mmCIF file of N, CA and C in Angstrom:
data_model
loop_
_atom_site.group_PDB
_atom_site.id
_atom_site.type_symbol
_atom_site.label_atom_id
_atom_site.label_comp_id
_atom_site.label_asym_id
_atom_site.label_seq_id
_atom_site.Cartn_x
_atom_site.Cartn_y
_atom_site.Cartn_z
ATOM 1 N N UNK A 28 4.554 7.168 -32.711
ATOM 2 C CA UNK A 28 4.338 7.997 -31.528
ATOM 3 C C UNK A 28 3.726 7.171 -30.392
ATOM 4 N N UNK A 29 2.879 6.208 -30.653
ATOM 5 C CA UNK A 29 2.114 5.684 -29.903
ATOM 6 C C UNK A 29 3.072 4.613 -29.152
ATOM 7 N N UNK A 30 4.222 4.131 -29.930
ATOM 8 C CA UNK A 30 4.984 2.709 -29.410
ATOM 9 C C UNK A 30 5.845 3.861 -28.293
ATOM 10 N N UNK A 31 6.378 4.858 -28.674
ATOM 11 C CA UNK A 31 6.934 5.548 -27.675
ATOM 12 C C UNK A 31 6.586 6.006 -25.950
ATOM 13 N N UNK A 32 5.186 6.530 -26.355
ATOM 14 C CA UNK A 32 4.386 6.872 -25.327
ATOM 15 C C UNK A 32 3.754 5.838 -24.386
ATOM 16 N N UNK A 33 3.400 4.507 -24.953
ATOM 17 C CA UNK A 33 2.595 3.554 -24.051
ATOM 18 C C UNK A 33 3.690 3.141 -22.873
ATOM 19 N N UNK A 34 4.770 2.659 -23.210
ATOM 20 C CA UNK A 34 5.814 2.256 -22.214
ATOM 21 C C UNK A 34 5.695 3.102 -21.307
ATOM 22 N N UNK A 35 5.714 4.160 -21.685
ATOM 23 C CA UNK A 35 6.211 5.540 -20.552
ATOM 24 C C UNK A 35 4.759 5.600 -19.318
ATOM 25 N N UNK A 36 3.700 5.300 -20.118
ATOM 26 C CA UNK A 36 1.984 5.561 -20.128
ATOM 27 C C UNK A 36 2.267 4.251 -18.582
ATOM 28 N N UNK A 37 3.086 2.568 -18.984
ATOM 29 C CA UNK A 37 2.650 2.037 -18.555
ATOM 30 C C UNK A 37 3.622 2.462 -17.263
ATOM 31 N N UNK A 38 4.617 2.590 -17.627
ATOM 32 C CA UNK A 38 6.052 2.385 -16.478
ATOM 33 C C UNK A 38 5.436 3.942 -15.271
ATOM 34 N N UNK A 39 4.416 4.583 -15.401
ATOM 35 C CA UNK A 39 3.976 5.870 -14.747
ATOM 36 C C UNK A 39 2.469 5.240 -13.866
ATOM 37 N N UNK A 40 1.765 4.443 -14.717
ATOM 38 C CA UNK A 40 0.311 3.932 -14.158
ATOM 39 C C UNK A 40 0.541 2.625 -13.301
ATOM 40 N N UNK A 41 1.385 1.553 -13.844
ATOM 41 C CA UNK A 41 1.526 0.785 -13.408
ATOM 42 C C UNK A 41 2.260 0.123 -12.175
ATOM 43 N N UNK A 42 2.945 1.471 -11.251
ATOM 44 C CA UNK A 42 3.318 0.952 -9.893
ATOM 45 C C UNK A 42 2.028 2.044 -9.017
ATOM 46 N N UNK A 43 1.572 2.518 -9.568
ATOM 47 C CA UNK A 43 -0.200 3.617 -9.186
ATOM 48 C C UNK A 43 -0.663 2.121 -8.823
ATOM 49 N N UNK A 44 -0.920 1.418 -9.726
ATOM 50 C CA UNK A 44 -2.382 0.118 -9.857
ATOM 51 C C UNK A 44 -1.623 -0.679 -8.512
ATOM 52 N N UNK A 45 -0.209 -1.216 -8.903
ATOM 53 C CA UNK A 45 0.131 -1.740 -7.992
ATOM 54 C C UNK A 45 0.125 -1.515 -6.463
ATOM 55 N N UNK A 46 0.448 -0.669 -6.298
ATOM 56 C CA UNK A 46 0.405 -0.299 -5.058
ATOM 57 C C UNK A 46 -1.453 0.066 -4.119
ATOM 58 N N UNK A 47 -2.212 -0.091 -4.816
ATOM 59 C CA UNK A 47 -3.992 0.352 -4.588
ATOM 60 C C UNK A 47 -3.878 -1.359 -4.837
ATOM 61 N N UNK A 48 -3.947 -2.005 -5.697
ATOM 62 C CA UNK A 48 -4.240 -3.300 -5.525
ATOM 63 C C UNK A 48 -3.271 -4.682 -5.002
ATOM 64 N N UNK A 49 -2.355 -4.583 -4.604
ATOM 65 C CA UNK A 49 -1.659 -5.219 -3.432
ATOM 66 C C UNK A 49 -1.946 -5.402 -2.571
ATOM 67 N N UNK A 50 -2.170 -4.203 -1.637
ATOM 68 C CA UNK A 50 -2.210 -4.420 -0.287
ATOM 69 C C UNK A 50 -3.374 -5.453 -0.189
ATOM 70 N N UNK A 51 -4.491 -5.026 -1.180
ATOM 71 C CA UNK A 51 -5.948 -5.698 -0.815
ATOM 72 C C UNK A 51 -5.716 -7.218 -0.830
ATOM 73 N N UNK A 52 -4.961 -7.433 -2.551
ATOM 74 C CA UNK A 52 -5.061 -8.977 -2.681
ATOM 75 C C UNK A 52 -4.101 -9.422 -1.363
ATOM 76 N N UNK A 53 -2.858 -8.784 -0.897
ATOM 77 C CA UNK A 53 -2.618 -9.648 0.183
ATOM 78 C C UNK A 53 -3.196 -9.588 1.731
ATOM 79 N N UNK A 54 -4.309 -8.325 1.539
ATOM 80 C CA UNK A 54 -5.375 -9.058 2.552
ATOM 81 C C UNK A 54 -5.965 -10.121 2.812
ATOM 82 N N UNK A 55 -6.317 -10.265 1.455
ATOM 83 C CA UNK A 55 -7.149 -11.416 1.008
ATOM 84 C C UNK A 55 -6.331 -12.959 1.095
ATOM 85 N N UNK A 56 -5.190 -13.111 0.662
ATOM 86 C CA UNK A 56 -4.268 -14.432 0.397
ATOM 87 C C UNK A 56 -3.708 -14.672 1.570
ATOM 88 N N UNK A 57 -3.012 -14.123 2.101
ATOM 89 C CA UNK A 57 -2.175 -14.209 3.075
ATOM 90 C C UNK A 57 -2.837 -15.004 4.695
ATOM 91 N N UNK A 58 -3.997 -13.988 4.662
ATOM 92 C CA UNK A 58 -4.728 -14.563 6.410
ATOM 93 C C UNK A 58 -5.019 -16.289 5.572
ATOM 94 N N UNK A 59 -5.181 -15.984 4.406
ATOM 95 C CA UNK A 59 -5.928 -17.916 3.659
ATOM 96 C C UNK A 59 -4.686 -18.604 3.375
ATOM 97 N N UNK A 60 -3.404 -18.069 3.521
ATOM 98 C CA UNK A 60 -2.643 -18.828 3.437
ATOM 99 C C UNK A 60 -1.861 -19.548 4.974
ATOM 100 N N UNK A 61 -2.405 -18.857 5.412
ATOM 101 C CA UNK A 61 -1.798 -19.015 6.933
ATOM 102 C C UNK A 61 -2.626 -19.888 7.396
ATOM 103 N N UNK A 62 -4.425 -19.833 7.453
ATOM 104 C CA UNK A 62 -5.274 -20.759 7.829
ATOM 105 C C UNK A 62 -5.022 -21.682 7.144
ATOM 106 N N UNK A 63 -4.271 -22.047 5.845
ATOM 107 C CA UNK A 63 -3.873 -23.088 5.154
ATOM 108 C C UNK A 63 -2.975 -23.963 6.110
ATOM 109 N N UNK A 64 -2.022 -23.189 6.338
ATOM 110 C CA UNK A 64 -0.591 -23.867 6.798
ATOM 111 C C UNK A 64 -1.307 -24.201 8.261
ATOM 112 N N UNK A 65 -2.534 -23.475 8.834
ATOM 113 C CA UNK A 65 -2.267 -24.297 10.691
ATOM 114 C C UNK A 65 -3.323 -25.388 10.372
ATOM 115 N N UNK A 66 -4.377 -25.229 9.174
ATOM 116 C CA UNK A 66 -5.376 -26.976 9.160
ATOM 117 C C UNK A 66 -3.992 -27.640 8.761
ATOM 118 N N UNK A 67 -2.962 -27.293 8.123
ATOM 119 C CA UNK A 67 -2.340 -28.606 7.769
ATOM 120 C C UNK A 67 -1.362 -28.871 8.908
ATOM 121 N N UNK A 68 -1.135 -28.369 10.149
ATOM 122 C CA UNK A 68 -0.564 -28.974 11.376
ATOM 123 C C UNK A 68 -1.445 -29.390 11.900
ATOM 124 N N UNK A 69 -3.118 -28.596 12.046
ATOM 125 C CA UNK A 69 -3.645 -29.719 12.558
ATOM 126 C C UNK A 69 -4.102 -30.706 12.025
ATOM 127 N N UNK A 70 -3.893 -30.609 10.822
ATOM 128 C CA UNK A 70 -4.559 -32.159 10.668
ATOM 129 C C UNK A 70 -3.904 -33.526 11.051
ATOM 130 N N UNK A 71 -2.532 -32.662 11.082
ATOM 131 C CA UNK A 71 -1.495 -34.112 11.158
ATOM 132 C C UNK A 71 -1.917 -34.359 12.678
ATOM 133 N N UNK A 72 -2.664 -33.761 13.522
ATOM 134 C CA UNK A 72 -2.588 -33.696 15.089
ATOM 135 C C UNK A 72 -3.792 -34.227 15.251
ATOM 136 N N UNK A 73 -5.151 -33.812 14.576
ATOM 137 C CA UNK A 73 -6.393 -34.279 15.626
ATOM 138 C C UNK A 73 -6.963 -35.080 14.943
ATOM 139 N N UNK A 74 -8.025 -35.880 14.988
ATOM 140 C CA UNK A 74 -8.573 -36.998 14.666
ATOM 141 C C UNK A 74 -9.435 -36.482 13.370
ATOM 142 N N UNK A 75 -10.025 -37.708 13.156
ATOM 143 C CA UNK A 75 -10.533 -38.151 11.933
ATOM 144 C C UNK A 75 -11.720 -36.826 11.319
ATOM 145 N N UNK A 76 -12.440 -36.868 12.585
ATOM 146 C CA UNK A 76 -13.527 -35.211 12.313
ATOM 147 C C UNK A 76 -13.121 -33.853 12.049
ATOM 148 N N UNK A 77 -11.586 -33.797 11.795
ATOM 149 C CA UNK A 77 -11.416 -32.950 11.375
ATOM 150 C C UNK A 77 -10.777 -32.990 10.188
ATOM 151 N N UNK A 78 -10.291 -34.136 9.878
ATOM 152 C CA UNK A 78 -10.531 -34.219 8.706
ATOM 153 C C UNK A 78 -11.190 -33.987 7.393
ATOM 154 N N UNK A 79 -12.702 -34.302 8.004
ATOM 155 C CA UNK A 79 -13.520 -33.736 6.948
ATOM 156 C C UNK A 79 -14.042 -31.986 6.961
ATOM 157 N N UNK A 80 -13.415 -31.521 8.120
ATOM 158 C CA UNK A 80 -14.216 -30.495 7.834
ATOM 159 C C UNK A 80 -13.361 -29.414 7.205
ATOM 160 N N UNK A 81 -11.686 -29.636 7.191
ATOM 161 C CA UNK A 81 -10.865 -29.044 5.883
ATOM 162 C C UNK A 81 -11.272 -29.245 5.092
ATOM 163 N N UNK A 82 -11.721 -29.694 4.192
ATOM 164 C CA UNK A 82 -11.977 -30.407 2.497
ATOM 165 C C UNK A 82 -13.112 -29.330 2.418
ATOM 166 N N UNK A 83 -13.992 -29.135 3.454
ATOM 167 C CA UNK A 83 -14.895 -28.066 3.416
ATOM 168 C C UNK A 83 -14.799 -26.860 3.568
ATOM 169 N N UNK A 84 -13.747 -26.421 4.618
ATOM 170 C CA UNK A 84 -13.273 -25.095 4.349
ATOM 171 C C UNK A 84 -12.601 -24.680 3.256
ATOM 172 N N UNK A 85 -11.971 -25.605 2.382
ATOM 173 C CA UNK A 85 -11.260 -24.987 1.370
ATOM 174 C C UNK A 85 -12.291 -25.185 0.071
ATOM 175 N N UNK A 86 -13.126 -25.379 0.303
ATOM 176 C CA UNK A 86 -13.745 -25.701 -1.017
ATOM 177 C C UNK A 86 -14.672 -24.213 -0.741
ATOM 178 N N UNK A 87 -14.820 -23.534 0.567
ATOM 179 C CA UNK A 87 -15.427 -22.235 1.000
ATOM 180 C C UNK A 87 -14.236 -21.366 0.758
ATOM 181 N N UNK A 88 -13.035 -21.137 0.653
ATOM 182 C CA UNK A 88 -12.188 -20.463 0.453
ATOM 183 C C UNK A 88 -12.252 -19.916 -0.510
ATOM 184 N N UNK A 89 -12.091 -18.304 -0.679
ATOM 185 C CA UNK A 89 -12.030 -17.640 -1.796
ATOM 186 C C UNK A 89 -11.504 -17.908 -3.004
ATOM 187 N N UNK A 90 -10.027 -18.214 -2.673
ATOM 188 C CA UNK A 90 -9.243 -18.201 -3.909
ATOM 189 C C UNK A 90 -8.704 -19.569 -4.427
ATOM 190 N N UNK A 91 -9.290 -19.572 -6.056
ATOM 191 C CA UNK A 91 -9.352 -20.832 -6.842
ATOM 192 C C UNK A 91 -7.543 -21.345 -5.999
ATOM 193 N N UNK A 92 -6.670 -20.432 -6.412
ATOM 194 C CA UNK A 92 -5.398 -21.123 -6.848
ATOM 195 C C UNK A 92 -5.269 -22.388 -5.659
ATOM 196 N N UNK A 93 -5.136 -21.617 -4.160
ATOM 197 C CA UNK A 93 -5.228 -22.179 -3.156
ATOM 198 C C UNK A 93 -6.121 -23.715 -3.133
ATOM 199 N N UNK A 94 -7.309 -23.693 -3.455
ATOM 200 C CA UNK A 94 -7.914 -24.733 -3.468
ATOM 201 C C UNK A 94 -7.710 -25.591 -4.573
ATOM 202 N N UNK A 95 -7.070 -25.594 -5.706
ATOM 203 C CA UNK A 95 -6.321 -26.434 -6.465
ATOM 204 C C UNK A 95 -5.215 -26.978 -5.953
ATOM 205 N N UNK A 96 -4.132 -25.912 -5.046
ATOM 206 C CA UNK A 96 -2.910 -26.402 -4.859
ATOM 207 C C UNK A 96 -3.540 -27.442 -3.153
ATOM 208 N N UNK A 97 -4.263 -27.219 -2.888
ATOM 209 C CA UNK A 97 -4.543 -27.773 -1.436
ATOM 210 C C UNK A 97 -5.572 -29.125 -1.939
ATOM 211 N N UNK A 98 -5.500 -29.880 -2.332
ATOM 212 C CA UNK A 98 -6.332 -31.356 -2.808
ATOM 213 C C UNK A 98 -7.444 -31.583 -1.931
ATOM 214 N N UNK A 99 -8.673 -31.738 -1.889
ATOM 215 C CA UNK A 99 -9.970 -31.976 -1.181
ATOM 216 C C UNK A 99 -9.709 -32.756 0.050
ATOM 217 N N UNK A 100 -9.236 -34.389 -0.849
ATOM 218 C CA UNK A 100 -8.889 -35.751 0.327
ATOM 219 C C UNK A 100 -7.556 -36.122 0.828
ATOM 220 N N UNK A 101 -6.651 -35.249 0.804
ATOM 221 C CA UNK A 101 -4.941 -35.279 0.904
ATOM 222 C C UNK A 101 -4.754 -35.798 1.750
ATOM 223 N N UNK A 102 -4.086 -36.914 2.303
ATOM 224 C CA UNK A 102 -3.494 -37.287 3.739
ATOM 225 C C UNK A 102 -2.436 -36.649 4.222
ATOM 226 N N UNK A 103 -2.241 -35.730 5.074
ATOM 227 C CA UNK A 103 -1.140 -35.282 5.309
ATOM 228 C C UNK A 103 0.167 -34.751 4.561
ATOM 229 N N UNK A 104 0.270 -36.408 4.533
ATOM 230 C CA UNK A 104 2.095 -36.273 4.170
ATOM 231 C C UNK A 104 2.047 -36.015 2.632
ATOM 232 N N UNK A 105 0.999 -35.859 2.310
ATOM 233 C CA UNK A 105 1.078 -35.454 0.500
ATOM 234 C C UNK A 105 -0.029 -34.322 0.435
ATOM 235 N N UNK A 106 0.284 -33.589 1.198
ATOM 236 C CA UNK A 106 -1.006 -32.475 1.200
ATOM 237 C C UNK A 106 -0.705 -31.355 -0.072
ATOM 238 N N UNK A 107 0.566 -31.105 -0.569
ATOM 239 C CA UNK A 107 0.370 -30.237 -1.522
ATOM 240 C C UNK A 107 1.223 -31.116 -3.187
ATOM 241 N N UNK A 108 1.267 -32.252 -3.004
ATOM 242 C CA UNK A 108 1.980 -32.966 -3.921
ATOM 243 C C UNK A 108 0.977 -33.958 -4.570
ATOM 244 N N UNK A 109 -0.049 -34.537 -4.244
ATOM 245 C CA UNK A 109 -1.019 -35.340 -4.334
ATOM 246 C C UNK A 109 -2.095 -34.653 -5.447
ATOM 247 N N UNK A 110 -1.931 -35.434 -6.387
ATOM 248 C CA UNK A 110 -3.124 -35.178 -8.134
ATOM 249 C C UNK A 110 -4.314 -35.477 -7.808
ATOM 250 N N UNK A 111 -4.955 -34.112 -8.117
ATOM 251 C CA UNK A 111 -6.252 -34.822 -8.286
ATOM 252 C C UNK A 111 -7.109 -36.031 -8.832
ATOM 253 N N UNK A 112 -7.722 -37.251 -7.520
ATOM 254 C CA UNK A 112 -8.733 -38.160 -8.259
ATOM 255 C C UNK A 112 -9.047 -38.076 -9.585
ATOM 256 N N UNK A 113 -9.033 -39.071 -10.610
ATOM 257 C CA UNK A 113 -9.263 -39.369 -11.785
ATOM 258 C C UNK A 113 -11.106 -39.459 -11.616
ATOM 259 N N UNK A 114 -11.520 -39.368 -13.120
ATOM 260 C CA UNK A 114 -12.918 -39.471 -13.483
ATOM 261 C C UNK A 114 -13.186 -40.389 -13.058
ATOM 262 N N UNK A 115 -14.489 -40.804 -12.317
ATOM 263 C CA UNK A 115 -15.064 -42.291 -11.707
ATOM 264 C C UNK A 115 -15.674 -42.574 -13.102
ATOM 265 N N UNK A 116 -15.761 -41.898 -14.374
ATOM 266 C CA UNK A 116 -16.144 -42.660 -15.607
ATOM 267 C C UNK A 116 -14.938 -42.556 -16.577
ATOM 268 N N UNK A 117 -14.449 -43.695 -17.047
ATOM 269 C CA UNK A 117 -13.262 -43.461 -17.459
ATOM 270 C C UNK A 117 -13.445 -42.733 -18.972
ATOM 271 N N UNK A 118 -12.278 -42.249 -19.480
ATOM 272 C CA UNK A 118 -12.563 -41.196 -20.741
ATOM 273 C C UNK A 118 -12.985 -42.504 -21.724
ATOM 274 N N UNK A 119 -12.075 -43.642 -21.886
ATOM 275 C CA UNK A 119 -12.065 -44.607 -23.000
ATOM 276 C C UNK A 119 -13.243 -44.908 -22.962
ATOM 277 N N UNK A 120 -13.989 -44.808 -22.203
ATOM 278 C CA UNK A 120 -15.386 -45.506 -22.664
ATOM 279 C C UNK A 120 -16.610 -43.959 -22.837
ATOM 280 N N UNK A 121 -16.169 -43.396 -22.389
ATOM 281 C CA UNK A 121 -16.669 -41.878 -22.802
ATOM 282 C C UNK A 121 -16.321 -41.537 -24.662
ATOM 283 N N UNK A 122 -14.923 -41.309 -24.703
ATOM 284 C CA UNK A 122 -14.574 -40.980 -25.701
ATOM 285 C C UNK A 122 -14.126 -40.182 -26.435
ATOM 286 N N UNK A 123 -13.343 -39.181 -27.551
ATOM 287 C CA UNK A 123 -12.994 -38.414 -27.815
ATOM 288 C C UNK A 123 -13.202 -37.295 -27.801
ATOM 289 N N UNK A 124 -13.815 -35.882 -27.860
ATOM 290 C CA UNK A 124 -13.955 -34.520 -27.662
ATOM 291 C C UNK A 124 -15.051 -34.583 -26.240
ATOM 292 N N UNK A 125 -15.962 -35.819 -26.192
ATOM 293 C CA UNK A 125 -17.039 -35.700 -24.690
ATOM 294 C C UNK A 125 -15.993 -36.159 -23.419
ATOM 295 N N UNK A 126 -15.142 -37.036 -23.746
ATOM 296 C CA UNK A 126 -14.560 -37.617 -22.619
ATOM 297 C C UNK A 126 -13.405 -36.018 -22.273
ATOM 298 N N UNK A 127 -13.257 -35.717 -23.028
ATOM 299 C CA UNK A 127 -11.765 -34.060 -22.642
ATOM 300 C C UNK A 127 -12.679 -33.069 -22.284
ATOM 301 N N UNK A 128 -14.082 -32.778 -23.086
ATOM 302 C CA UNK A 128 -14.808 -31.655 -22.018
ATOM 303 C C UNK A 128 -15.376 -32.030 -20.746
ATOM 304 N N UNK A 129 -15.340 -33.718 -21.132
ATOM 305 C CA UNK A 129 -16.217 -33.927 -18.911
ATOM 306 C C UNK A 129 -15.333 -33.777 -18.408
ATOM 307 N N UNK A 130 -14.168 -34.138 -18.703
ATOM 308 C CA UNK A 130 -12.910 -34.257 -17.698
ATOM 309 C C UNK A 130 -12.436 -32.595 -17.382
ATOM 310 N N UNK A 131 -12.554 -31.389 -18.566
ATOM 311 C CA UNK A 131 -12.557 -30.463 -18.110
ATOM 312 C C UNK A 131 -12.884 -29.497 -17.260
ATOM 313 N N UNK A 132 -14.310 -29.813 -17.705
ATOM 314 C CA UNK A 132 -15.941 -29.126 -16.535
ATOM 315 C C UNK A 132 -15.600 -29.813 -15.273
ATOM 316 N N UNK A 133 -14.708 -31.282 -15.246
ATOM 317 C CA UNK A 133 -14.745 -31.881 -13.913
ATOM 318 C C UNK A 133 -13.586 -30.795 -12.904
ATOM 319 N N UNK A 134 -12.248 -30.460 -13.652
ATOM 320 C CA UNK A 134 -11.369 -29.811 -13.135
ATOM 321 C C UNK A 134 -11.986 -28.343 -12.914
ATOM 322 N N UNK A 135 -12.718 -27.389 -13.573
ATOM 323 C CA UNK A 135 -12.637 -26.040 -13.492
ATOM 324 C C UNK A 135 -13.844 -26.354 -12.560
ATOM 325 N N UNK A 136 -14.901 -27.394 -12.202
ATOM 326 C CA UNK A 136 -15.508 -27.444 -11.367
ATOM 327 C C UNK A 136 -15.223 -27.695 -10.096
ATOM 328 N N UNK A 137 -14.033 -28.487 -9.821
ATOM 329 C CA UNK A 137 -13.469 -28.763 -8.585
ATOM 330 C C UNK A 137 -12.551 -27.703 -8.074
#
C-alpha cells in the first residue's frame, strides 16, 4: 500500500515545494551569477586593484558552488577552467590517511 501511495504522495507535494522554493533560490543565484559574469569582464578591463578585490567578493558570496566553480587567483582567460592550487605541504611527505584529510579540510575549507 505504501509503495503505491508515496509516488502519488510525491508527484502531488513535489511541484507544491517546487514552486515556494525556486523562485527564492533563483533570487538568490541568479543576481550572483550575473555579478559573476560582469567581475569577469571587468577584470579582463581594469587594472591590477581589482583584481584582488574579486577573490574577495567571491569568497563573501553566498553560494559554495559558485565559489568553487569561480577559482580565488584565476587570470582571466582561465577563469572557470583553472584547478585549484595544490597543498604548499606536499601529501608525500605528510603521508597516508593525514596527508587526504589536510588536503580535504583544505578543499571544503576553500
Amino acid at each position: 500500500m505504501l509503495r503505491q501511495t508515496l509516488p502519488q504522495v510525491l508527484r502531488q507535494t513535489l511541484p507544491q515545494v517546487l514552486r515556494q522554493t525556486l523562485p527564492r533560490v533563483l533570487r538568490r543565484t541568479v543576481p550572483l551569477a550575473l555579478r559573476l559574469a560582469h567581475s569577469r569582464v571587468l577584470r579582463q578591463t581594469l587594472p591590477q586593484m581589482f583584481r584582488r578585490t574579486v577573490p574577495v567578493a567571491l569568497r563573501l558570496a553566498h553560494s559554495r558552488v559558485l565559489r568553487l566553480m569561480a577559482p580565488r587567483a584565476a587570470t582571466p582567460a582561465t577563469w572557470l577552467t583553472r584547478r585549484p592550487p595544490r597543498l604548499v605541504v606536499s601529501r608525500r611527505r605528510i603521508g597516508g590517511w593525514r596527508g587526504l584529510l589536510l588536503s580535504w579540510l583544505w578543499l571544503v575549507s576553500w
